[in-house]
Structures are given as C-alpha cells and as structure tokens.
Tab-separated table of C-alpha atoms and ligand atoms in Angstrom:
chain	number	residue	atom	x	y	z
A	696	UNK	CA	-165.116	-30.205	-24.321
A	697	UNK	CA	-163.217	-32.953	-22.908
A	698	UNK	CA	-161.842	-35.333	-25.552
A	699	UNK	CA	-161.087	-39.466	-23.818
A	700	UNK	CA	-158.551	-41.544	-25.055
A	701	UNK	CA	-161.683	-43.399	-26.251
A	702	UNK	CA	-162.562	-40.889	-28.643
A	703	UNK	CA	-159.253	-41.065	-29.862
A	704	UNK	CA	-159.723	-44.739	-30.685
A	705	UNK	CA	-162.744	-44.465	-32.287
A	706	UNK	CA	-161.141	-41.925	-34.364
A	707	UNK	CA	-158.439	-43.750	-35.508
A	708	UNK	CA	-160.641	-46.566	-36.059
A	709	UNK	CA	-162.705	-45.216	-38.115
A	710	UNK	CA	-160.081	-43.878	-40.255
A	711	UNK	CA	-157.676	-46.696	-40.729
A	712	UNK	CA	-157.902	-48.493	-43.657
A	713	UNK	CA	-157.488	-44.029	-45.399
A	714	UNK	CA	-153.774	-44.679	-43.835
A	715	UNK	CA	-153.510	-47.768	-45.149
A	716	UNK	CA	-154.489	-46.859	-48.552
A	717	UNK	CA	-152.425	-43.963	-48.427
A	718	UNK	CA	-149.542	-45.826	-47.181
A	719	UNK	CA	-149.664	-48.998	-49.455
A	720	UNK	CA	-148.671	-47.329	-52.706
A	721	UNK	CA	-145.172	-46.348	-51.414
A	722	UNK	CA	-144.548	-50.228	-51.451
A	723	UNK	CA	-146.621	-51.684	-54.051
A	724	UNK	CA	-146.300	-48.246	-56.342
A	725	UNK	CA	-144.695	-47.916	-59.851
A	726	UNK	CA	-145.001	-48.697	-63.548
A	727	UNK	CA	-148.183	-47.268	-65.300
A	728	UNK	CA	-149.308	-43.826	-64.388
A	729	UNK	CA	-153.042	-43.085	-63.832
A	730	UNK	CA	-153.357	-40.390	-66.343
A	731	UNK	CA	-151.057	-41.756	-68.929
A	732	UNK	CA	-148.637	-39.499	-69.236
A	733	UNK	CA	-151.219	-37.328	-70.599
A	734	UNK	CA	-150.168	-33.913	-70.598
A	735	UNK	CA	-153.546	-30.840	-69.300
A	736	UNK	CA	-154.331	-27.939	-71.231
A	737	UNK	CA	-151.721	-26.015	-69.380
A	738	UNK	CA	-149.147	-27.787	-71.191
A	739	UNK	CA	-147.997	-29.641	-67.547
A	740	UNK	CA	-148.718	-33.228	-66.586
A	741	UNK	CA	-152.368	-33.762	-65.651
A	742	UNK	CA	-151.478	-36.166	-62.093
A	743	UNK	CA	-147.410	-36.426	-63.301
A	744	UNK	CA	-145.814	-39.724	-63.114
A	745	UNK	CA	-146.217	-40.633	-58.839
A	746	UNK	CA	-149.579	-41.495	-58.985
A	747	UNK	CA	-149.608	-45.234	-60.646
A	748	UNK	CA	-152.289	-47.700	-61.472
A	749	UNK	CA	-150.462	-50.365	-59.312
A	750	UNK	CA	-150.302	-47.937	-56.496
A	751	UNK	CA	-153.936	-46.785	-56.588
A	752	UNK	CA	-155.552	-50.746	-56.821
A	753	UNK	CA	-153.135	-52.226	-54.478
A	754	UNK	CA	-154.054	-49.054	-52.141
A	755	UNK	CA	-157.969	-49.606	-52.825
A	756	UNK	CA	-156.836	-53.603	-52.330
A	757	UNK	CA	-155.385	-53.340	-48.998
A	758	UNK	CA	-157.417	-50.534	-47.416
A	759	UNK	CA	-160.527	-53.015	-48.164
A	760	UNK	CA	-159.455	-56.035	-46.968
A	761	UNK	CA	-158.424	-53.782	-43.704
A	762	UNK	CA	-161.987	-52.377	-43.327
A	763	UNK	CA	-163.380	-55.919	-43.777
A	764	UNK	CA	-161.293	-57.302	-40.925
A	765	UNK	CA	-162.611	-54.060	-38.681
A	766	UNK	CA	-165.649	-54.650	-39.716
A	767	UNK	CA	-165.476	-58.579	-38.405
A	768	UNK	CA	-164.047	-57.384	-35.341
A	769	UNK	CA	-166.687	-54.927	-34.836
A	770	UNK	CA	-168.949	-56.859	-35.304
A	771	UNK	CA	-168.025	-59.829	-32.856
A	772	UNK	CA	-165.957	-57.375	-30.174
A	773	UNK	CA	-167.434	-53.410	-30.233
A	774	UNK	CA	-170.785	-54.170	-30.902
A	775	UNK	CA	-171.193	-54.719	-27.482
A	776	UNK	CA	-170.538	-51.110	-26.871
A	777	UNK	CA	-171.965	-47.525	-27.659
A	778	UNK	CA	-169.644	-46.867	-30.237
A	779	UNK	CA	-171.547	-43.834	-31.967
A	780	UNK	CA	-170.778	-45.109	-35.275
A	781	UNK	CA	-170.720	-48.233	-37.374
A	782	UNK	CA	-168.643	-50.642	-39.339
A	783	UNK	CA	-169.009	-52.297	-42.564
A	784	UNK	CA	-167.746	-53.158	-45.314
A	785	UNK	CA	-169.020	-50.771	-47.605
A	786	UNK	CA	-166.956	-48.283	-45.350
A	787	UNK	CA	-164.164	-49.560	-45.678
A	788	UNK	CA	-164.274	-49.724	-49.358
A	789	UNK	CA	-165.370	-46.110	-49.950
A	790	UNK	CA	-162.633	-44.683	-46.665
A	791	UNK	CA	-160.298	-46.398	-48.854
A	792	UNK	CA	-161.560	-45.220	-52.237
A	793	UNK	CA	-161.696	-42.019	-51.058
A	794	UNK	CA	-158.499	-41.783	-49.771
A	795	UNK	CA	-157.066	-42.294	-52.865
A	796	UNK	CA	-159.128	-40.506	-54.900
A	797	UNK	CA	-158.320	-37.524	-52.657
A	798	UNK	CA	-154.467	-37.884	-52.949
A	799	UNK	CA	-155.299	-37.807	-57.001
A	800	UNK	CA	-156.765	-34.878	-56.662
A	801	UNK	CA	-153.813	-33.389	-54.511
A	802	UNK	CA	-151.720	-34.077	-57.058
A	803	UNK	CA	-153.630	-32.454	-59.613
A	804	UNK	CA	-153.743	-29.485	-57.768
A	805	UNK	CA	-149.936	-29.700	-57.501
A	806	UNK	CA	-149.260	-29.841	-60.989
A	807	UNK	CA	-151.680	-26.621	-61.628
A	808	UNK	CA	-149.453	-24.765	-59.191
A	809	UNK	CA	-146.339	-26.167	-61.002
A	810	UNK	CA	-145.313	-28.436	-58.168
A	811	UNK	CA	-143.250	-31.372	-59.534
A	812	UNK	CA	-144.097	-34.757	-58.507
A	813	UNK	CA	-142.586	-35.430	-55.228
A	814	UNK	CA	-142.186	-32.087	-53.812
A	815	UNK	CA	-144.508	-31.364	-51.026
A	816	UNK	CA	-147.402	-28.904	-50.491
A	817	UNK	CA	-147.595	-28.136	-46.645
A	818	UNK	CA	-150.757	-29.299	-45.497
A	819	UNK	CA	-152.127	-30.455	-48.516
A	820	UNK	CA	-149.600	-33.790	-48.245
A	821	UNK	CA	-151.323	-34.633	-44.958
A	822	UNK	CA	-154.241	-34.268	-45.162
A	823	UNK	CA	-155.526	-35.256	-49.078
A	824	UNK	CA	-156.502	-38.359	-47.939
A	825	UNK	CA	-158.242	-38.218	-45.092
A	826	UNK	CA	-160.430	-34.829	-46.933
A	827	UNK	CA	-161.314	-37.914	-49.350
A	828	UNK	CA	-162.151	-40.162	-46.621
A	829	UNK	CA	-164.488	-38.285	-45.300
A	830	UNK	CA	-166.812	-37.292	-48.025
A	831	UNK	CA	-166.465	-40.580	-49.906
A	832	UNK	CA	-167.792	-41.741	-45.836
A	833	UNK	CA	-170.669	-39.349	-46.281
A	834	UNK	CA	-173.403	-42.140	-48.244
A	835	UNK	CA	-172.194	-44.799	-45.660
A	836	UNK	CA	-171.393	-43.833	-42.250
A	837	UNK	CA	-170.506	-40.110	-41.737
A	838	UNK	CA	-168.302	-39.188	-38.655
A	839	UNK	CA	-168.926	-37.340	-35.942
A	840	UNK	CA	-167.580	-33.505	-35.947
A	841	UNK	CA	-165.334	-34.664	-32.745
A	842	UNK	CA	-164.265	-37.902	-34.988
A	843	UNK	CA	-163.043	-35.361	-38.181
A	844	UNK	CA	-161.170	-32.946	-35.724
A	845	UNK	CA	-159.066	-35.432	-33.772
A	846	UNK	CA	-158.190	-37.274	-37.217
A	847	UNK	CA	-157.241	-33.215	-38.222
A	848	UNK	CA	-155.173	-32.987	-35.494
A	849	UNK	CA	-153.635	-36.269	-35.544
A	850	UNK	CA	-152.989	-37.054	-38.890
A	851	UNK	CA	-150.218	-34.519	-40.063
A	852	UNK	CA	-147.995	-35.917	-36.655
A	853	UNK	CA	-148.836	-40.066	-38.008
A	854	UNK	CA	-147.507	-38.602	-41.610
A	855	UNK	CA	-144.438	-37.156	-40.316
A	856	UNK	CA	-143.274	-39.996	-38.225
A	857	UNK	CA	-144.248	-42.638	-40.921
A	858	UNK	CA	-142.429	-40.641	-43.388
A	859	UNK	CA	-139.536	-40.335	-41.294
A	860	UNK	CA	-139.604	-44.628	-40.734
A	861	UNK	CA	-140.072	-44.929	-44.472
A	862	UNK	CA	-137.043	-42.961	-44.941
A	863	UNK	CA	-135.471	-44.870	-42.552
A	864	UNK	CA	-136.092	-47.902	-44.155
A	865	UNK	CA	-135.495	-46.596	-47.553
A	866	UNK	CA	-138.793	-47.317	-48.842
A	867	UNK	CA	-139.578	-44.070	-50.342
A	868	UNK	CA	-136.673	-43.781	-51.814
A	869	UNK	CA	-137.122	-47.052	-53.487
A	870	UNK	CA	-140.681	-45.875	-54.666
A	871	UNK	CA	-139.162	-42.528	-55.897
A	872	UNK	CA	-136.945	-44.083	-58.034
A	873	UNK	CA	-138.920	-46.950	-59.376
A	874	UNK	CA	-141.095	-43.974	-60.694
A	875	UNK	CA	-138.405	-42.723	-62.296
A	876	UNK	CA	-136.873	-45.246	-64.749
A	877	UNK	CA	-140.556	-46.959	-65.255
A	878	UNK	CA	-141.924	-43.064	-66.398
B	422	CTP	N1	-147.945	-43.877	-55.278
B	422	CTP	C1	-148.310	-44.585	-56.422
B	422	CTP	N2	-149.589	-44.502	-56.894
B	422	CTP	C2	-150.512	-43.750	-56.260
B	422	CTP	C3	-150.166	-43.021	-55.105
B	422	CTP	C4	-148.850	-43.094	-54.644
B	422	CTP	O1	-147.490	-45.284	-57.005
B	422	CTP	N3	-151.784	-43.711	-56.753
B	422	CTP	C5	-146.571	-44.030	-54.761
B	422	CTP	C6	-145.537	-43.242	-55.571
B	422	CTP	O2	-144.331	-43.991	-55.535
B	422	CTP	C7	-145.387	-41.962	-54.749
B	422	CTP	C8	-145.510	-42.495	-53.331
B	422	CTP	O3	-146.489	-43.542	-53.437
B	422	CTP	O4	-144.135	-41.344	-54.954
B	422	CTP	C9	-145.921	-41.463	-52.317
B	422	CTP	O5	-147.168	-40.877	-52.652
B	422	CTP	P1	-147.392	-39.313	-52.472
B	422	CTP	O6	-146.562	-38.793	-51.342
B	422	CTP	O7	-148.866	-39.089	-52.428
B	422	CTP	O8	-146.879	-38.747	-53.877
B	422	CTP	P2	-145.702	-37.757	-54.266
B	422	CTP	O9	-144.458	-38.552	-54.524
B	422	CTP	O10	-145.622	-36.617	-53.303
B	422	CTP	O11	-146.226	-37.222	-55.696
B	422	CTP	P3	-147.197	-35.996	-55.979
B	422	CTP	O12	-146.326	-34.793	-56.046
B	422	CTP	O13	-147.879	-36.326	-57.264
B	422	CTP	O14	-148.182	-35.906	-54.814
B	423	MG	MG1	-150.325	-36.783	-51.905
C-alpha cells in the first residue's frame, strides 16, 4: 500500500483541532480541578490535580473554533476535491471533545496504576487523545483505516517534539507549577 504525502494531509487535517485541544491546556491550564479533589474508592485521587476545568473548556474552546475555521476552508478551498471525508463543524466540536475526554480518562487510568500526576505512561501520553478523537468522530464523520494509522504513526513523533519546544519555552514548566500552588 503506497501512502502520498496527500494522505498525510488529510490525516493531519482531519485530526487537528485533537492537537489543539490537547495542546491548549498547557497554556490556559490551572486553578480548579475537574474532579474536585475528590479522592476514588481506592483511597487515590480520582483524575489528581493536572486535569483543570480551565484547561478542559479553553481546550474544548480552541479546538472548536479551529474545526470551524477548517471547516470554512473546506468548504470554499477542498471541496473542489475528492477528499474522502468531510468537514464540519460538528467535527470539530466532538474531535475536540473527544480529545479531551480521552486525556481524562488517561489520567484516570494513571491514578489506578498509582501514577502521580505528571509522570508519564509510555504510549498512553501520546496517544489518549487522539483514541478519543476518533470514537467521539464515529456519529459525525469516521476516518478512514489509512487516516487512523498515519495519525498512529505520527502522533507520538508531533508529541515529542512539541514537548521538547514547550520545554524549551518553559511552558510546561509554568503549567506544572501553576498546578501546584493553585491544588
Ligand atoms: N491541563 C489542564 N487541564 C486539562 C488537561 C491538561 O490544566 N484538562 C494542563 C495541566 O497543566 C497539565 C498539562 O496541561 O499538567 C499537560 O497535560 P497532560 O500531559 O495531559 O497531563 P499530566 O501533567 O501528564 O497529568 P496526568 O498525569 O494527570 O496525565
Ligand atoms: Mg494525558
């Protein structure tokens, strides 16, 4: 199977406003914590105290307003073209939604395993997001198998350098900390 640089775009596409949701809450993250501070029947944290309210709406916030200005483009520019899938709105939205939903559910997974916040879980760091992006896509618009493998592939190398640049710029750091003195 030959895979174009045009699947590759249509790929990324499709999954673009999942690393903008992902990526928002790093900058826009801190202060209340989605689960309260609520502690599971295990006796650990249910989410712990790096998954915020802010983070998640500004996340759901930004990754829509992306998807909307795909969707105008694709609808003025790459309608033209066979692009096996299409764009809307409502996309956007749920790519987003799931997205976030997914990393929630990453870190409730991390907690069970007694992971604290902020230490990783190979594989599961990369790709929580887009697992949520895709079968919050599912109602809407679902992608093609060749469209979920090249975003498999792909992702975990986008994470690492985008990490590496937000550690560059000190913005996780920043984030980290915020989480600490506001939890
Ligand atoms: N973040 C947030 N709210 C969210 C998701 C993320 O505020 N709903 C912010 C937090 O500052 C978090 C950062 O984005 O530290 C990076 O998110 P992520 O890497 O998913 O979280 P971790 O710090 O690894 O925490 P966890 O162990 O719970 O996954
Ligand atoms: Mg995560």
């Amino acid at each position: 199977m030959l895979v174009t640089i045009i699947d590759v775009g249509y790929a990324l596409w499709f999954i673009f406003p999942a690393y903008c949701a992902n990526a928002v809450p790093v900058i826009f993250g801190g202060g209340r914590p989605v689960d309260f501070g609520k502690i599971f029947f295990d006796g650990k944290p249910i989410l712990g105290s790096h998954k915020t309210l802010r983070g998640f709406f500004s996340g759901l916030l930004v990754g829509t307003l992306v998807g909307f200005l795909q969707t105008l483009i694709f609808q003025h520019v790459l309608f033209q073209y066979d692009t096996q899938f299409r764009y809307n709105v409502l996309l956007g939205f749920m790519i987003s939604l799931g997205a976030l939903v997914g990393d929630l559910v990453e870190s409730f997974i991390k907690r069970r395993l007694d992971i604290l916040p902020g230490r990783s879980l190979p594989i599961g760091d990369q790709l929580d997001f887009v697992a949520g992006a895709f079968l919050f896509s599912l109602p809407v618009s679902p992608p093609s198998l060749l469209m979920i493998l090249i975003i498999l592939v792909i992702t975990p190398f986008i994470h690492l350098l985008t990490n590496l640049l937000a550690g560059l710029l000190g913005i996780k750091g920043k984030a980290e900390a915020s989480n600490e003195t506001h939890c």
